[in-house]
Every structure is written in C-alpha cells, then in structure tokens.
JSON list of C-alpha atoms in Angstrom, two decimals:
[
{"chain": "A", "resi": 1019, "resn": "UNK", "atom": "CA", "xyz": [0.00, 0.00, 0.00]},
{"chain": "A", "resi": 1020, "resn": "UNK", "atom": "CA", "xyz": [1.31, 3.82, -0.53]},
{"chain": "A", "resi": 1021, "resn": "UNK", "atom": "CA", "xyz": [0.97, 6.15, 2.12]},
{"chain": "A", "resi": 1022, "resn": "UNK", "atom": "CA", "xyz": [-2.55, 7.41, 1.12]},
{"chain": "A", "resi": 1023, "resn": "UNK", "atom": "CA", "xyz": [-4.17, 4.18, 1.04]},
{"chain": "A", "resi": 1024, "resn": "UNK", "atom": "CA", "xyz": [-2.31, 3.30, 4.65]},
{"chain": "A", "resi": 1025, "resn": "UNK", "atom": "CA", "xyz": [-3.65, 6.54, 5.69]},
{"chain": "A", "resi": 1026, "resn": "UNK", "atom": "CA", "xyz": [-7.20, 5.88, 4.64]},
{"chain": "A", "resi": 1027, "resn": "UNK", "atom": "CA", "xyz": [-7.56, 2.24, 6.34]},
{"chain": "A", "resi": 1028, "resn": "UNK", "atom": "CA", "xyz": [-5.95, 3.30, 9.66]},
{"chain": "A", "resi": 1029, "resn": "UNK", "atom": "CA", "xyz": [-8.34, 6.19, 9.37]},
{"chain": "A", "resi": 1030, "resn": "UNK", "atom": "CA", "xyz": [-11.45, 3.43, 9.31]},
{"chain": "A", "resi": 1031, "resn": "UNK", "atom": "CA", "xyz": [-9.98, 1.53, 11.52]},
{"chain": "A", "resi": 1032, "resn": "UNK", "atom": "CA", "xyz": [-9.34, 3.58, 14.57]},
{"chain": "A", "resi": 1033, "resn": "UNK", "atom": "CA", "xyz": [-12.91, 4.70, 13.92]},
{"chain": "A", "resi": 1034, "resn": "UNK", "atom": "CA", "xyz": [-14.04, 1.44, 14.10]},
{"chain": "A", "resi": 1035, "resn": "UNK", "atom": "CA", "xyz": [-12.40, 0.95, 18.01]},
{"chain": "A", "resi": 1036, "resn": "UNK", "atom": "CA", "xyz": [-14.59, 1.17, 20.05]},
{"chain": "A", "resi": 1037, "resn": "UNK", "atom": "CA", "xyz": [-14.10, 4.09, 23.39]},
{"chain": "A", "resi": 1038, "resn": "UNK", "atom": "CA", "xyz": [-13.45, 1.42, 26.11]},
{"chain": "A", "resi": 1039, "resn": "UNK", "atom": "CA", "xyz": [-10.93, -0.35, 23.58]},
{"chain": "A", "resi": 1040, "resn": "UNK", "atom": "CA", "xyz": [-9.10, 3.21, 22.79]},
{"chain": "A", "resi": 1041, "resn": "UNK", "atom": "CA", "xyz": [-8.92, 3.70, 27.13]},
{"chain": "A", "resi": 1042, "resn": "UNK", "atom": "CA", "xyz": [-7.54, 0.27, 27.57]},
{"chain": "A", "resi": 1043, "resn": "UNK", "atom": "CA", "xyz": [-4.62, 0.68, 24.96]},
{"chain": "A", "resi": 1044, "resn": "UNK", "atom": "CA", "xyz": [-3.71, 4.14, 25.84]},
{"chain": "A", "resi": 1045, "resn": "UNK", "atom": "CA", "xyz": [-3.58, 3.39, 29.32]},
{"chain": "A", "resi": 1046, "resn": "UNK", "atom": "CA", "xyz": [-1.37, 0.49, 28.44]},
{"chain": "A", "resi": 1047, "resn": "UNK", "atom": "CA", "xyz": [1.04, 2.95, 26.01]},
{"chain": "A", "resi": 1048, "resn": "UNK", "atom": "CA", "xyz": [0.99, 5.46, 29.09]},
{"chain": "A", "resi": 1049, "resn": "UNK", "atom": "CA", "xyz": [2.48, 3.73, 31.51]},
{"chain": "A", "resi": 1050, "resn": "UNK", "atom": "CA", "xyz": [4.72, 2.12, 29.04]},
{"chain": "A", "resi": 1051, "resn": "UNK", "atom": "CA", "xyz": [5.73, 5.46, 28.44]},
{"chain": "A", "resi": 1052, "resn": "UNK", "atom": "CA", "xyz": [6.36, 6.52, 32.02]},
{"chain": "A", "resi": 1053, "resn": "UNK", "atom": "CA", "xyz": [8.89, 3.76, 32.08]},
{"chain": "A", "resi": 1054, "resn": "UNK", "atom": "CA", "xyz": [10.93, 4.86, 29.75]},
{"chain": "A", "resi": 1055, "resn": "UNK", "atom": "CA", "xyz": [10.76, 8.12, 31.55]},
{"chain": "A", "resi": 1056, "resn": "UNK", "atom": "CA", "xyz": [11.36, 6.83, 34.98]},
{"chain": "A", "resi": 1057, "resn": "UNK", "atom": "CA", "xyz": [14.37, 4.75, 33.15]},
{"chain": "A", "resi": 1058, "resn": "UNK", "atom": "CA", "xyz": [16.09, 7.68, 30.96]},
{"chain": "A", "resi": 1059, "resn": "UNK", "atom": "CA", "xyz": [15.66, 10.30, 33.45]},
{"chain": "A", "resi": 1060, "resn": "UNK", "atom": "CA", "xyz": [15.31, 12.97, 30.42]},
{"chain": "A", "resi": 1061, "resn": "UNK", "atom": "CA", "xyz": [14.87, 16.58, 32.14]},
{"chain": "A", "resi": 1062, "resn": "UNK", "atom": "CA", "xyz": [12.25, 17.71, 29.40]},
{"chain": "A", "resi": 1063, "resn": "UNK", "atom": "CA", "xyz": [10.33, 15.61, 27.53]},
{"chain": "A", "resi": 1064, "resn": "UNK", "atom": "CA", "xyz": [8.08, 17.02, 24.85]},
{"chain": "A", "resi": 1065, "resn": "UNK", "atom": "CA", "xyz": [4.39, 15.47, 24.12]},
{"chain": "A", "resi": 1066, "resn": "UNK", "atom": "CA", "xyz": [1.46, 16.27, 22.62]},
{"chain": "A", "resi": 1067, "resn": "UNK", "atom": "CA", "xyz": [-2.33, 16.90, 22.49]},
{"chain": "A", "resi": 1068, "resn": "UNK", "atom": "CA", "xyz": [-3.82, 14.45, 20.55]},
{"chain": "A", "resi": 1069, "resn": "UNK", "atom": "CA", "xyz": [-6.80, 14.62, 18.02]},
{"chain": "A", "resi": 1070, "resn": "UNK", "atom": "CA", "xyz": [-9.54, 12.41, 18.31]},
{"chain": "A", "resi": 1071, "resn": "UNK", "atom": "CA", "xyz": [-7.64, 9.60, 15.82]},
{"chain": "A", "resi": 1072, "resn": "UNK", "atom": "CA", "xyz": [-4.45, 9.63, 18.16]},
{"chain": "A", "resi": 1073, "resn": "UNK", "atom": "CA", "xyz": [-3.82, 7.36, 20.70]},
{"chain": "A", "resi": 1074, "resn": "UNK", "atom": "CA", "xyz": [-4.23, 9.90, 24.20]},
{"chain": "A", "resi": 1075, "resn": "UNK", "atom": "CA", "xyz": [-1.15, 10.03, 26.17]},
{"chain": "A", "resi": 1076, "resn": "UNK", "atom": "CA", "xyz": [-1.93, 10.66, 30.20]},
{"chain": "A", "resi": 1077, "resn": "UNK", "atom": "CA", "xyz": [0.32, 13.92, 30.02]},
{"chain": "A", "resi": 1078, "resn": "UNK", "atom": "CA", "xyz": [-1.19, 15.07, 33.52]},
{"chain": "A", "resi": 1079, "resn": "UNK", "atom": "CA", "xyz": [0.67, 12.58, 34.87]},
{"chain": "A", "resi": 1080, "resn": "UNK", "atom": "CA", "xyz": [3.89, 12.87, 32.84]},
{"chain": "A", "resi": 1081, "resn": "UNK", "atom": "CA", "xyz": [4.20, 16.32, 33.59]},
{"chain": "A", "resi": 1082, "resn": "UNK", "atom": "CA", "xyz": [4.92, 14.78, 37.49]},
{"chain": "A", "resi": 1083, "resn": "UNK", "atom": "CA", "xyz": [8.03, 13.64, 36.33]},
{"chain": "A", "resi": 1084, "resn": "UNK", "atom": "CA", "xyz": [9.63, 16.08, 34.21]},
{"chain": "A", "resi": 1085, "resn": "UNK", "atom": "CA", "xyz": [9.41, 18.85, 32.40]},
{"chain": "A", "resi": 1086, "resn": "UNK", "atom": "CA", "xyz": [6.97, 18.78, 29.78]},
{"chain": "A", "resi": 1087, "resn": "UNK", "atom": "CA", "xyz": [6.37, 20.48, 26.76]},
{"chain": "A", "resi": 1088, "resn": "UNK", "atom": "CA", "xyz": [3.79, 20.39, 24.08]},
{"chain": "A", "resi": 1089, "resn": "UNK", "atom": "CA", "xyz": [3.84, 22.07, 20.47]},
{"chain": "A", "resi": 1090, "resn": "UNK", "atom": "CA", "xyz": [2.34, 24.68, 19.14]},
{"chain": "A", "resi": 1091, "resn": "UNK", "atom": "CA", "xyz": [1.85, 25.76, 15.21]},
{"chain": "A", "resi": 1092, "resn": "UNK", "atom": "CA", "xyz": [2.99, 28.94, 14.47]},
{"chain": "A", "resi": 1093, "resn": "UNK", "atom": "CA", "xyz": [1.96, 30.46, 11.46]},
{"chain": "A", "resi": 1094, "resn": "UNK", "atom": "CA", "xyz": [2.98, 33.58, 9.37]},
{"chain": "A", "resi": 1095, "resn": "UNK", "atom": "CA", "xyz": [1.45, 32.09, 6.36]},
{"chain": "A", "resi": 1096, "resn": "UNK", "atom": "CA", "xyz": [0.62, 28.74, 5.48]},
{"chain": "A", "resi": 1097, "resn": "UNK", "atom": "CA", "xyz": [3.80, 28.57, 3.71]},
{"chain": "A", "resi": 1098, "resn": "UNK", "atom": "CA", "xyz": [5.98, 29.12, 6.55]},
{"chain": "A", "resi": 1099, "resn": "UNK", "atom": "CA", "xyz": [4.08, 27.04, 9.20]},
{"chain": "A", "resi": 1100, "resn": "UNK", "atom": "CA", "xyz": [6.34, 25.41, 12.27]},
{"chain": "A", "resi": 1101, "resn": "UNK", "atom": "CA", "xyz": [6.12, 23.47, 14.97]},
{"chain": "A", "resi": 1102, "resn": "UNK", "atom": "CA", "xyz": [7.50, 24.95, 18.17]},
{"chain": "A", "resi": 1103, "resn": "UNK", "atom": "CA", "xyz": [7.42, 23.48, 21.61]},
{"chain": "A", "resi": 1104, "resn": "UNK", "atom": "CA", "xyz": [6.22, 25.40, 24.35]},
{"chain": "A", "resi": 1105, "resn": "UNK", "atom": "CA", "xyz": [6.02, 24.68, 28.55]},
{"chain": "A", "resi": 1106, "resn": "UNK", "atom": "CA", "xyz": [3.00, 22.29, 29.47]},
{"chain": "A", "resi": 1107, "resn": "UNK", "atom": "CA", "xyz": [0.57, 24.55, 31.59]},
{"chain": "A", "resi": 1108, "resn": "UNK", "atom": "CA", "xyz": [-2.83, 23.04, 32.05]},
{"chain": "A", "resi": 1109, "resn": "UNK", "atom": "CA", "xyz": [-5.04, 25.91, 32.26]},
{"chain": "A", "resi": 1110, "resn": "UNK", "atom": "CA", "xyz": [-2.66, 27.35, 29.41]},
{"chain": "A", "resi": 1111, "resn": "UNK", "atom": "CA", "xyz": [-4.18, 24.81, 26.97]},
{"chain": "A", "resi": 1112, "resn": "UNK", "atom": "CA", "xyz": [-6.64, 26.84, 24.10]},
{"chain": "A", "resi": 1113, "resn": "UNK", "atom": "CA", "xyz": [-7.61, 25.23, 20.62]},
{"chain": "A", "resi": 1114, "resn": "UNK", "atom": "CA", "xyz": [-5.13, 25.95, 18.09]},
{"chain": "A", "resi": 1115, "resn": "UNK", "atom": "CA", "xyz": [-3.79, 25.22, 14.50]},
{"chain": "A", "resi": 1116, "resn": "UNK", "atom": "CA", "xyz": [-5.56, 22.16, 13.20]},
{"chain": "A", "resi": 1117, "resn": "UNK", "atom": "CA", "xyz": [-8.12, 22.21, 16.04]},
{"chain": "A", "resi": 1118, "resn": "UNK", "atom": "CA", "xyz": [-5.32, 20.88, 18.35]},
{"chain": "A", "resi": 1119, "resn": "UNK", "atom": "CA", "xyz": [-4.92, 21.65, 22.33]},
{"chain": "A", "resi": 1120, "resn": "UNK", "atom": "CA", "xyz": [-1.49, 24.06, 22.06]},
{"chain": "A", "resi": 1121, "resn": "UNK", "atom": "CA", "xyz": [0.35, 25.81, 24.90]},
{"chain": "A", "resi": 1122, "resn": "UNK", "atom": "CA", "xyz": [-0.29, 29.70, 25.21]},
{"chain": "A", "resi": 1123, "resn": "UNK", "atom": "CA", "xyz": [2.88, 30.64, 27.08]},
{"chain": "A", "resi": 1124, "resn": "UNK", "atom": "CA", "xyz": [5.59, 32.09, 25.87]},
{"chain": "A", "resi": 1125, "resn": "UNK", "atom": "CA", "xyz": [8.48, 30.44, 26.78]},
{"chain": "A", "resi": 1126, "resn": "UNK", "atom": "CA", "xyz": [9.74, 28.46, 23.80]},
{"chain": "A", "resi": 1127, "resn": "UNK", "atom": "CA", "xyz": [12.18, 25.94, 23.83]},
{"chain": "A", "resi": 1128, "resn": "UNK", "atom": "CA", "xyz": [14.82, 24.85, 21.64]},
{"chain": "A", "resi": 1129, "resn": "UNK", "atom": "CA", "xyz": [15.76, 21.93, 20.20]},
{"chain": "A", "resi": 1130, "resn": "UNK", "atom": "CA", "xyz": [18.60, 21.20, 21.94]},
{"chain": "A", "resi": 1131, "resn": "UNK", "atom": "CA", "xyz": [16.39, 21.48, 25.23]},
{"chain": "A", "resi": 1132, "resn": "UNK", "atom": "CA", "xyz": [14.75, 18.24, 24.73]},
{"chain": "A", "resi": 1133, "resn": "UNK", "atom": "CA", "xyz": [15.66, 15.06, 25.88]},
{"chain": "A", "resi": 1134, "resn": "UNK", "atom": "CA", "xyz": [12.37, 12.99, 24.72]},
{"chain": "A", "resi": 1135, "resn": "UNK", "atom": "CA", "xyz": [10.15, 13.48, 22.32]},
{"chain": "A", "resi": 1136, "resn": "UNK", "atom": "CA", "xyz": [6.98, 11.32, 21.90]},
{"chain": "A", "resi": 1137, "resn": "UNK", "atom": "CA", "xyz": [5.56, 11.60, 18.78]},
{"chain": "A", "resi": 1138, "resn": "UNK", "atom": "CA", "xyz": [1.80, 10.70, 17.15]},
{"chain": "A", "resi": 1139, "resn": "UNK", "atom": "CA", "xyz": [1.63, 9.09, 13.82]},
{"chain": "A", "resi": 1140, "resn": "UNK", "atom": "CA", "xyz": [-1.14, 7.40, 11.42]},
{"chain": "A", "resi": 1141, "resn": "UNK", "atom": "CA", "xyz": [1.32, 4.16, 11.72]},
{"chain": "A", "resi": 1142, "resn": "UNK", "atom": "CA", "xyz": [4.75, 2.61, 12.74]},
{"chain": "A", "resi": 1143, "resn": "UNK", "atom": "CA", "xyz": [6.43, 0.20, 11.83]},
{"chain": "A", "resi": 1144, "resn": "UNK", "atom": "CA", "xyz": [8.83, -2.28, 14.30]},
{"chain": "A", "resi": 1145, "resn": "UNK", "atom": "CA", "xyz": [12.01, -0.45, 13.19]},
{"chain": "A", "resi": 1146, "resn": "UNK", "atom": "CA", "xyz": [11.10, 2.88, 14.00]},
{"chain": "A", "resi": 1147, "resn": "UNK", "atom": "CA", "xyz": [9.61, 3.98, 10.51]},
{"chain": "A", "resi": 1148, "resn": "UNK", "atom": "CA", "xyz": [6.80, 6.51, 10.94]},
{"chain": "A", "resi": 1149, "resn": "UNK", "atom": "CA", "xyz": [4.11, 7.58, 8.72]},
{"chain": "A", "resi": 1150, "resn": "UNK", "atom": "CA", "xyz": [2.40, 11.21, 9.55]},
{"chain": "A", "resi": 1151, "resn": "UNK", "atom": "CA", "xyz": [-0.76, 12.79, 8.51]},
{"chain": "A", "resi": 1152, "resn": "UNK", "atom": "CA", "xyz": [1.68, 14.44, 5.15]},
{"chain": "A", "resi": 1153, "resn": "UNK", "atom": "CA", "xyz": [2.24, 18.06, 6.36]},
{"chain": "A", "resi": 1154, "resn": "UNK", "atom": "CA", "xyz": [6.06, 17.03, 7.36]},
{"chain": "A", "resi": 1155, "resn": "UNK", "atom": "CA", "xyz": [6.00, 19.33, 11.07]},
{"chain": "A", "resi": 1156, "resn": "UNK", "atom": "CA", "xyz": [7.79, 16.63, 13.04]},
{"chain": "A", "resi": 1157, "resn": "UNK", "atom": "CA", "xyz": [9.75, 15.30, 10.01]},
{"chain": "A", "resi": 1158, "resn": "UNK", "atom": "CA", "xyz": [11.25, 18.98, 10.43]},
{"chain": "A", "resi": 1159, "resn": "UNK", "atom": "CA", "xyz": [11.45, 19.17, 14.09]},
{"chain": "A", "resi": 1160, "resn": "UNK", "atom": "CA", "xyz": [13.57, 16.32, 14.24]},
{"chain": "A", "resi": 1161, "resn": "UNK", "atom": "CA", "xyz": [15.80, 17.15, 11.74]},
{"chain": "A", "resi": 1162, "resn": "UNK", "atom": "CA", "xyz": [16.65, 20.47, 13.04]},
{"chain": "A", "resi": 1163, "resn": "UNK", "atom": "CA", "xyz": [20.27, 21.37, 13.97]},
{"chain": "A", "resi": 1164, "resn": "UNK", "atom": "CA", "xyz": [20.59, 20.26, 17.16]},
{"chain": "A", "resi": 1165, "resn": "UNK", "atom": "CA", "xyz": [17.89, 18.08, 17.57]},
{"chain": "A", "resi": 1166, "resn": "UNK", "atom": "CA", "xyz": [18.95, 15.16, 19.82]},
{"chain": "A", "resi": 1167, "resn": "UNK", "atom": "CA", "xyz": [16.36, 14.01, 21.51]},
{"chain": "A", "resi": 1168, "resn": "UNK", "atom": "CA", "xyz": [15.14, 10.22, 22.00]},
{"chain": "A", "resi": 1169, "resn": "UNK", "atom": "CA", "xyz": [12.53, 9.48, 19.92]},
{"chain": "A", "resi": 1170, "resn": "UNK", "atom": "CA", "xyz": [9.17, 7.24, 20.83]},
{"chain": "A", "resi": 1171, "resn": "UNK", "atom": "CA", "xyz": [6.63, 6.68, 18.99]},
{"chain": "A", "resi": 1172, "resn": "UNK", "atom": "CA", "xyz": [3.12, 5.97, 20.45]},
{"chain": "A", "resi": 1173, "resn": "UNK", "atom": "CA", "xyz": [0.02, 4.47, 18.61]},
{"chain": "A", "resi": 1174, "resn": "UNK", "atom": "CA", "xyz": [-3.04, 1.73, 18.95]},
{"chain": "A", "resi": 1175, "resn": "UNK", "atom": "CA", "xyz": [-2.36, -1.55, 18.22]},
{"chain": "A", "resi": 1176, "resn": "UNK", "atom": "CA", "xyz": [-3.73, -2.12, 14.67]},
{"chain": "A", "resi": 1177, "resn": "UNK", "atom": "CA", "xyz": [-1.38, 1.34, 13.66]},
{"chain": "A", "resi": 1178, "resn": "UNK", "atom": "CA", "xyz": [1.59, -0.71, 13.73]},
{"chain": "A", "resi": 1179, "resn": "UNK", "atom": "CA", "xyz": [2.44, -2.80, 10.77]},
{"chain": "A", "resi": 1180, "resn": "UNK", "atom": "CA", "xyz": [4.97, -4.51, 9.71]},
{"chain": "A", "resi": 1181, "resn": "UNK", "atom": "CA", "xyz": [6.73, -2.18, 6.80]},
{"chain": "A", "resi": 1182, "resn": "UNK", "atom": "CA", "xyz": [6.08, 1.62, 6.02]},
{"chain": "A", "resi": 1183, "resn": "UNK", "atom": "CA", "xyz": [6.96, 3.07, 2.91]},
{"chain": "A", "resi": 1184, "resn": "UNK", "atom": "CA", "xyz": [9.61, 5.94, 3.67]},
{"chain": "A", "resi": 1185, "resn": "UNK", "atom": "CA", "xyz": [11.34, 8.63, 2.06]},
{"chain": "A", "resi": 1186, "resn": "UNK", "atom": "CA", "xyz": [14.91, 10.04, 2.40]},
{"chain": "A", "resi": 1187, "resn": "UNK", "atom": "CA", "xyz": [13.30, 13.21, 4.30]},
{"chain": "A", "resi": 1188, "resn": "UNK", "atom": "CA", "xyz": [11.38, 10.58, 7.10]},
{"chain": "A", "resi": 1189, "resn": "UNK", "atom": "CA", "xyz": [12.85, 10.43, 10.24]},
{"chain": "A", "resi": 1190, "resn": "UNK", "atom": "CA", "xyz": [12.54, 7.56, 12.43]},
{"chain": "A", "resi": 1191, "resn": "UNK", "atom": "CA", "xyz": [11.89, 6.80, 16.30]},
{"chain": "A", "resi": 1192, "resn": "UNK", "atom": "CA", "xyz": [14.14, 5.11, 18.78]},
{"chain": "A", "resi": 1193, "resn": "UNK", "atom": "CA", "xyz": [11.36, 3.01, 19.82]},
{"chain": "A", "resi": 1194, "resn": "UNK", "atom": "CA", "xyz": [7.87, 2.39, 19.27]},
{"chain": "A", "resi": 1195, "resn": "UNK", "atom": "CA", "xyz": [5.17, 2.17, 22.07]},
{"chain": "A", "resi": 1196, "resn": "UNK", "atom": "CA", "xyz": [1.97, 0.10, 21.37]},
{"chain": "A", "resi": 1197, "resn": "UNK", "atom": "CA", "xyz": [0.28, -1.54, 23.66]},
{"chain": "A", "resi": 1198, "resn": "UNK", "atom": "CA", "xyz": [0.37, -5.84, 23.73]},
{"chain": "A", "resi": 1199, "resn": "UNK", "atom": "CA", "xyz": [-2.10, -7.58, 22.76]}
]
C-alpha cells in the first residue's frame, strides 16, 4: 500500500475501536511510556495533544516527572508554518492550529532542550519507521540542527504494521510504544 491508502484504512480503523478499547490501549502505552521516563531520566520531555484519531497520552501525569512540553503551530502564512514546543501549563491549553490543544505561554524551547520526544503518527512500523498525517512538522522538528532528543513513537495496536513506505526526508523513532495484545 502507498501512504494514502495506509492513511485511509488506519483512518477506518481507529474509527471502528470502540471508546473502552481506545482507554484500555492508551492506558497500556501510558504507563509504558512513564517507564521509559522513569528509566532515561530525560529533564524535558516534549508530548502532545492528541486529536480524536491519536492514541491519548496521560500527560497530567507525565508532567509529574519532568518537564513537559507540548507544540504549538505557528503560522505567518501557510507557507511558513512550524512546529515549536512550548512549557506544558494546564489551564494554558486553548484550541489551536488544526483544532489541536497548544500551549499559550511564551516560553519556547529549543531543540537542543529536549531530551524525549513522543511523537503521534497514522502508523509505525517495528524499526522505527513513521508515517504522519503528510504536512512534514515533526519530520522537520527532528531534523533540526541540534535536535537530539530520543525518539518514541506511540500508537493503537492495529497502527503498527509490519513495513512503512519511507522517504529520504522521514525520520525515524528510537522506539515504538503500542500496547500488547
């Protein structure tokens, strides 16, 4: 399959899960992730707010053990459109780019900042190959100068499959976290 036909059956089948079923695995993925945090000891991690198709990180409880940061868009046009990350401040949280929860505060870190950096995708494969929703804003992140953090990938279950077509610009993650079935 190409990426836009792996795109559109992930997309039908992570509607398809049912709400207790989405819980269960992120739960699972959640506290597999707070392992690797309580193991790697990384002094900021960065996360994210997912949409409704993501699997949904417990960040409240992350932010217990570092210091967390989510991203933001920032836009001067829709040409120049970045991702920057931002401190984690719950009642900092207002809809953004893309509908997405973003930070509001204004202290911006850098790339080099972050030690961790768990990162959504429509799939994963076992080696760390990521597929995105196609607008390329952590495919840049990560490839900034600088850039050096570990990289974990998080999804459901049925997002992970065994190969994912790649292209010399796709960057891939230290590890992928799914929950086991």
């Amino acid at each position: 399959m190409d990426k836009k036909e792996i795109r559109r059956v992930i997309k039908e089948q992570t509607k398809a899960l049912g709400a207790d079923k989405k819980a269960k695995e992120a739960a699972i993925v959640s506290n597999l992730v707070k392992q690797i945090i309580l193991d790697r000891k990384p002094s900021v991690v960065a996360a994210f707010m997912p949409l409704p198709d993501e699997i949904a990180i417990d960040i409240g409880s992350l932010s217990s053990l570092c210091r967390l940061v989510l991203p933001r868009i920032t836009c001067d046009s829709k040409e120049s459109a970045e991702m920057e990350f931002f401190d984690y401040l719950p009642e900092e949280i207002n809809q953004g780019a893309y509908g997405i929860g973003e930070p509001q505060g204004e202290n911006r870190v850098t790339a080099e900042e972050i030690d961790m950096i768990i990162v959504p995708g429509v799939a994963f494969s076992p080696d760390g190959c990521r597929l995105g929703r196609g607008k390329g804003f952590y495919d840049r992140y990560l490839s900034r100068k600088g850039f050096r953090a570990y990289c974990t990938g998080v999804c459901f279950r049925h997002q992970l499959l065994d190969t994912i077509p790649t292209e010399p610009h796709d960057r891939t993650m230290d590890k992928v976290v799914v929950s086991e079935q």
